CSV table of C-alpha atoms in Angstrom, one decimal:
chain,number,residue,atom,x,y,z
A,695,UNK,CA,-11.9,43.4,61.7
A,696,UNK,CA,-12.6,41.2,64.4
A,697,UNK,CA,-10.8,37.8,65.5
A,698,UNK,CA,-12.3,34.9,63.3
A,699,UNK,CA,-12.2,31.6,64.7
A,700,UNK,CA,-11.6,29.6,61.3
A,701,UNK,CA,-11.6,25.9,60.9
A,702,UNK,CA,-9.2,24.7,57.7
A,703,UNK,CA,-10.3,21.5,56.9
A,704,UNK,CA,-8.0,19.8,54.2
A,705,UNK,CA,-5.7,16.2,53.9
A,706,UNK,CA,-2.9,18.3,52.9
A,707,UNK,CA,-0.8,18.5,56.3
A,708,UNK,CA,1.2,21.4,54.4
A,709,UNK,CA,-1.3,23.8,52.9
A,710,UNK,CA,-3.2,23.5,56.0
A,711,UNK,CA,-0.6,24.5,58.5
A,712,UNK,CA,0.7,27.3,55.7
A,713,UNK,CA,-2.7,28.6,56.4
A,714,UNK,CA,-3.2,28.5,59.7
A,715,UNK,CA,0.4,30.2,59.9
A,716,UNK,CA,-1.3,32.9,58.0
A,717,UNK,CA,-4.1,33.2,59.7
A,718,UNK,CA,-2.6,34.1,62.7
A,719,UNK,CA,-0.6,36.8,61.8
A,720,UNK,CA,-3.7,38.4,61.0
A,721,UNK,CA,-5.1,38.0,64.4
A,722,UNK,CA,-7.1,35.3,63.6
A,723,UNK,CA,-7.5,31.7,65.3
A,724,UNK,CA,-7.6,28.6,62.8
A,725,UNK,CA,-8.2,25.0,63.9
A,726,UNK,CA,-7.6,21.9,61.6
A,727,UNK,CA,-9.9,18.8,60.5
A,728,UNK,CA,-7.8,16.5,58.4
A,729,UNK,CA,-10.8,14.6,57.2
A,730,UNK,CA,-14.8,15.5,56.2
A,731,UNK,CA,-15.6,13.7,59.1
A,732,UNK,CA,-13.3,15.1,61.3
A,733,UNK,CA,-14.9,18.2,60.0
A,734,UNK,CA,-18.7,17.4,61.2
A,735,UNK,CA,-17.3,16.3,64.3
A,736,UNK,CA,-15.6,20.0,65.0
A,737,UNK,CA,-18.6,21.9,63.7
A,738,UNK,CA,-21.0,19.5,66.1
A,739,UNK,CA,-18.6,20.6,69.1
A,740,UNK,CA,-17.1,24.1,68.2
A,741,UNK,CA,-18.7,27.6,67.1
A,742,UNK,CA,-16.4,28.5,64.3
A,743,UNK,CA,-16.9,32.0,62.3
A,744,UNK,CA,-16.1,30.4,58.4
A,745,UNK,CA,-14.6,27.5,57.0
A,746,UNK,CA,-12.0,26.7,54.6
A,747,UNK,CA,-13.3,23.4,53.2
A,748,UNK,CA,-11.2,21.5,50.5
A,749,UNK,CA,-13.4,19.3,47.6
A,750,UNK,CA,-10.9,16.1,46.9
A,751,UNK,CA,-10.5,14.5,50.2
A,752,UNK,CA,-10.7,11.1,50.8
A,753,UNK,CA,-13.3,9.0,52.5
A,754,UNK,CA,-16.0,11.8,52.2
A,755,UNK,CA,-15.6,14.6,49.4
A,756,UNK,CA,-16.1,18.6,49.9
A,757,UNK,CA,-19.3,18.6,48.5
A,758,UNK,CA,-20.3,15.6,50.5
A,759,UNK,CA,-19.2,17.4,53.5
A,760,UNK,CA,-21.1,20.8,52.8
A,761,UNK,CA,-24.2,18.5,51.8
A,762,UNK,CA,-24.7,17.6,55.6
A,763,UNK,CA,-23.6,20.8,57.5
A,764,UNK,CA,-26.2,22.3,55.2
A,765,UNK,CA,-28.8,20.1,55.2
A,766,UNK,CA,-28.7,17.4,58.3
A,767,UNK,CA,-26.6,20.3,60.9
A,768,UNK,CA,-28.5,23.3,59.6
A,769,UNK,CA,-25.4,25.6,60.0
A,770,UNK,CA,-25.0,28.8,58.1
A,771,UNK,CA,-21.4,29.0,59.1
A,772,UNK,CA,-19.5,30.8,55.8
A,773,UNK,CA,-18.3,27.9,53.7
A,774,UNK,CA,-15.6,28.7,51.1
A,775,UNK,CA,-14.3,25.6,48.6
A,776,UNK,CA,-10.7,25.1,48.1
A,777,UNK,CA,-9.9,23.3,45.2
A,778,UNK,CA,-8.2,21.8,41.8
A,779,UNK,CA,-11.6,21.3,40.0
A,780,UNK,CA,-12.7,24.6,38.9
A,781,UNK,CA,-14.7,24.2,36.0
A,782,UNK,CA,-18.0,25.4,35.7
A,783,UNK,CA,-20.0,22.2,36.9
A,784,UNK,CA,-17.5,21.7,39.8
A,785,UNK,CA,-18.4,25.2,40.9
A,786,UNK,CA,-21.9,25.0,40.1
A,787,UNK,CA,-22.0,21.6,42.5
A,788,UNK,CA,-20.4,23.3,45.2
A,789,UNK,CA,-22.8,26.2,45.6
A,790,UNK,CA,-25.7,23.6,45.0
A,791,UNK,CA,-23.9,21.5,47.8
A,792,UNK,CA,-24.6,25.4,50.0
A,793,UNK,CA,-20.6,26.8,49.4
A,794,UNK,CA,-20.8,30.7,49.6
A,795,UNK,CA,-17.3,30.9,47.4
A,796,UNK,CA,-15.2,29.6,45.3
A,797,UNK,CA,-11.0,29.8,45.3
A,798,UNK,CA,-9.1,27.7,42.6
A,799,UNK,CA,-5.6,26.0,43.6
A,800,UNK,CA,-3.3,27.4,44.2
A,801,UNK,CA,-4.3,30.8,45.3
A,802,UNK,CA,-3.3,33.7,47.4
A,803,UNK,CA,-4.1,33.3,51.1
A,804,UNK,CA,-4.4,37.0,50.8
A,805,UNK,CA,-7.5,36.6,48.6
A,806,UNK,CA,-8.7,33.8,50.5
A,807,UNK,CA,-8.7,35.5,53.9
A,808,UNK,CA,-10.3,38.8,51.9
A,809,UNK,CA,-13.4,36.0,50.5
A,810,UNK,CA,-13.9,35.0,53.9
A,811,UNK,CA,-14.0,38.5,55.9
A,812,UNK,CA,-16.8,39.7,52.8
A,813,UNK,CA,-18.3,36.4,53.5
A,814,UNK,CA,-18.7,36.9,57.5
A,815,UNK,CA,-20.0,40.3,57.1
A,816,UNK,CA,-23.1,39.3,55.1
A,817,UNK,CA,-24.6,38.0,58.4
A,818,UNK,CA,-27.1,35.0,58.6
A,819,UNK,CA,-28.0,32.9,55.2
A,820,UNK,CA,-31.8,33.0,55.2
A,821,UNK,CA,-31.9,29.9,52.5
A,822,UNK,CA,-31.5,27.9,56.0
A,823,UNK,CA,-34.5,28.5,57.9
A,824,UNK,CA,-37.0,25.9,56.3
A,825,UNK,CA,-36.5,22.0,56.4
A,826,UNK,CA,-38.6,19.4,54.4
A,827,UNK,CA,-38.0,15.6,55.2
A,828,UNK,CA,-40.3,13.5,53.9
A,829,UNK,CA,-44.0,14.9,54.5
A,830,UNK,CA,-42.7,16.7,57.4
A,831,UNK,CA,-41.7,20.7,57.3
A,832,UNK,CA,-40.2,22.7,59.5
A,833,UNK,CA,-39.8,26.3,59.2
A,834,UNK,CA,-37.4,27.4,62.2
A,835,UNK,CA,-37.5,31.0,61.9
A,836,UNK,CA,-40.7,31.3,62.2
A,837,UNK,CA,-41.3,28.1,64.4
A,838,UNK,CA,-43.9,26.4,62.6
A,839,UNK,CA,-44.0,23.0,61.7
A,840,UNK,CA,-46.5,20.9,59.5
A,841,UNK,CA,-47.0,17.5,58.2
A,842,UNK,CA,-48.9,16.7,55.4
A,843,UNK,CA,-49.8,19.9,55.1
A,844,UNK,CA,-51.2,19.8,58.3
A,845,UNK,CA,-49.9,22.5,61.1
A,846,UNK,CA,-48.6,21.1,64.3
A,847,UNK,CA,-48.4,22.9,67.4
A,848,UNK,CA,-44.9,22.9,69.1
A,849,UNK,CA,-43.8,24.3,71.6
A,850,UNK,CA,-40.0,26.3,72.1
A,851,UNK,CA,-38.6,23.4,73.3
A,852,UNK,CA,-40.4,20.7,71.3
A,853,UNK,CA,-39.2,22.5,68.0
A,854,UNK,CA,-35.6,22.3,69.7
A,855,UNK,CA,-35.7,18.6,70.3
A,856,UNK,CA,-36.9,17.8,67.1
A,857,UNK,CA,-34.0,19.6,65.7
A,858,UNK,CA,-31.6,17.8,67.8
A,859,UNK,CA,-32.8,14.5,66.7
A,860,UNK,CA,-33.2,15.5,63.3
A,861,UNK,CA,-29.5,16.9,63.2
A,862,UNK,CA,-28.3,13.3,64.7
A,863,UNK,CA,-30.0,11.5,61.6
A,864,UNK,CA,-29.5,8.0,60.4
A,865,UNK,CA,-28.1,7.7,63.6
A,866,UNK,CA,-29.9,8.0,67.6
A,867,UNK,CA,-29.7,11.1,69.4
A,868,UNK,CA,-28.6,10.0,72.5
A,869,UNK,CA,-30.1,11.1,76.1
A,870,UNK,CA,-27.2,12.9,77.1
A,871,UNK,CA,-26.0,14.7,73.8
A,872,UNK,CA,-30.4,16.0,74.1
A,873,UNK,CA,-29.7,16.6,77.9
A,874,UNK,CA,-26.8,18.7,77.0
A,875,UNK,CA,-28.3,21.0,74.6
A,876,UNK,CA,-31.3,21.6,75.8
A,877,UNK,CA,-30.1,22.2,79.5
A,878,UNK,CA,-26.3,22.9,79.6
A,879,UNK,CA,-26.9,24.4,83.0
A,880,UNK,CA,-28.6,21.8,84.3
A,881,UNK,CA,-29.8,18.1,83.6
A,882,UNK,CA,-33.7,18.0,83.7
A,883,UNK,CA,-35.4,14.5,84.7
A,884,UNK,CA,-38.2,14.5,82.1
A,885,UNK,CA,-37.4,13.7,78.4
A,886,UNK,CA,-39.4,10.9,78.2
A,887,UNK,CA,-42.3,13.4,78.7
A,888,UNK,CA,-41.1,15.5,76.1
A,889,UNK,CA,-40.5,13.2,73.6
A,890,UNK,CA,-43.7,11.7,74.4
A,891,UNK,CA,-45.5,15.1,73.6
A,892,UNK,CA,-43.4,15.6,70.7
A,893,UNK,CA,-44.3,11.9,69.0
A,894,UNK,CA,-48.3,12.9,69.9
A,895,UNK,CA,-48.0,15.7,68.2
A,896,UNK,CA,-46.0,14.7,65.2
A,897,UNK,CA,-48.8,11.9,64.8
A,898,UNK,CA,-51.7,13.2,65.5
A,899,UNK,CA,-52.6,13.3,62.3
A,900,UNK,CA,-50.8,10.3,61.0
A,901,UNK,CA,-50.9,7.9,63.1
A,902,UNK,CA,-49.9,5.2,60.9
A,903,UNK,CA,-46.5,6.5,59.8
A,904,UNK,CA,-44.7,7.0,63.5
A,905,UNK,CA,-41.6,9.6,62.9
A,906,UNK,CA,-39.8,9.2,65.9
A,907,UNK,CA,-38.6,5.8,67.6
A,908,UNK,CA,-37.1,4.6,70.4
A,909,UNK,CA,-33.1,2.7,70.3
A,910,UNK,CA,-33.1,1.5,73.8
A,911,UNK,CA,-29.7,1.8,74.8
A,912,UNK,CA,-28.8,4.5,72.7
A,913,UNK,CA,-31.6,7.2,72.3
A,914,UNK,CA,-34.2,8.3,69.8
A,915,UNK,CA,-34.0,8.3,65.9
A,916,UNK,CA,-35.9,10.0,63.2
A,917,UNK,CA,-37.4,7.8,60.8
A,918,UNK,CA,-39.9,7.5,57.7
A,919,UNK,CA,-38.0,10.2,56.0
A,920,UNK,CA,-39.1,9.1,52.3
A,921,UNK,CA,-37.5,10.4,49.4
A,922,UNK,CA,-36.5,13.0,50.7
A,923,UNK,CA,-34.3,11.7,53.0
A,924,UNK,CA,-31.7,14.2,54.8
């Protein structure tokens, strides 16, 4: 089995560390987010293999949490739920929320580490691919995107801003944090062109619902999401 990187995200200091003790004499590297947003934070910055993702925390719940890695980051990382609540519609709202498993306190971190190594041998969750946010949809496998119905032509890196200022939503995706994945080599000098392009393109056909505005001094937002806001 190869070395997982696993992230153990969980308010209780103890299980946590018990964990990641665990974990590593297996051979594998765990990291720690005490916190859901801690959490988001890690996933935004770190490639992690699975994570270990506790429902009752504080502040922002498991399901909460696994809502927006789903849904707003559009990571397929392996998510399995560690908790107390393990009735039927708990577990039924976790794999809504996009869990791939289920372990009950307390537990085995034998079976735990065996749910996650079946887990991360599936490969790629193809339930992931398609986005719909308000009368926009994006379907990133394939690279096709349409509003109202309507197709739009993007290009590569079009489709990859959109993403990355889709991913930053309610907030603004700011210049740099765009700058930075879309050129991690190298900074490139004309974003305002391609956001330009992007906006003419997301509007061409509605022109009276803009989707895409400008936070001077911070970046660029998605907006008009509708009901179906991420």
């Amino acid at each position: 089995m190869k070395r997982l990187s696993i992230l153990v995200a969980d308010d209780n200091f103890e299980l946590a560390q018990t964990l990641g003790e665990f974990f590593e004499s297996q051979g594998h590297q765990p990291d720690f987010a005490y916190s859901g947003k801690a959490c988001l934070e890690l996933l935004k910055a770190n490639h992690y293999h699975a994570l270990v993702l506790d429902v009752g925390m504080p502040g922002m719940s498991g399901w909460e949490v696994c809502g927006e890695i789903r849904q707003k980051l559009l990571l397929d990382i392996p998510i399995v739920f560690l908790t107390a609540y393990d009735t039927l519609p708990d577990k039924a709202a976790g794999y809504k929320a996009g869990a791939d498993d289920y372990l009950g306190k307390p537990f085995p971190p034998e079976e735990l580490l065996m749910k996650i190594e079946a887990i991360t041998k599936r490969g790629n969750r193809q339930d992931l691919d398609t986005l719909r946010v308000g009368d926009l949809e994006i379907d990133f496998r394939r690279e096709k995107v349409s509003r109202r119905g309507v197709l739009i032509s993007l290009s590569r890196l079009e489709l990859a801003l959109l993403r990355v200022i889709i991913r930053a939503y309610p907030d603004a995706a700011s210049k740099e944090d765009i700058e930075t994945t879309l050129w991690p080599e190298q900074k490139q000098g004309a974003l305002r062109t391609h956001v330009y392009r992007l906006r003419r393109a997301l509007e061409s056909e509605c022109p009276d619902a803009p989707i895409i505005e400008t936070v001077y001094g911070q970046g660029y937002r998605f907006i008009n999401y509708g009901d179906d806001a991420v």
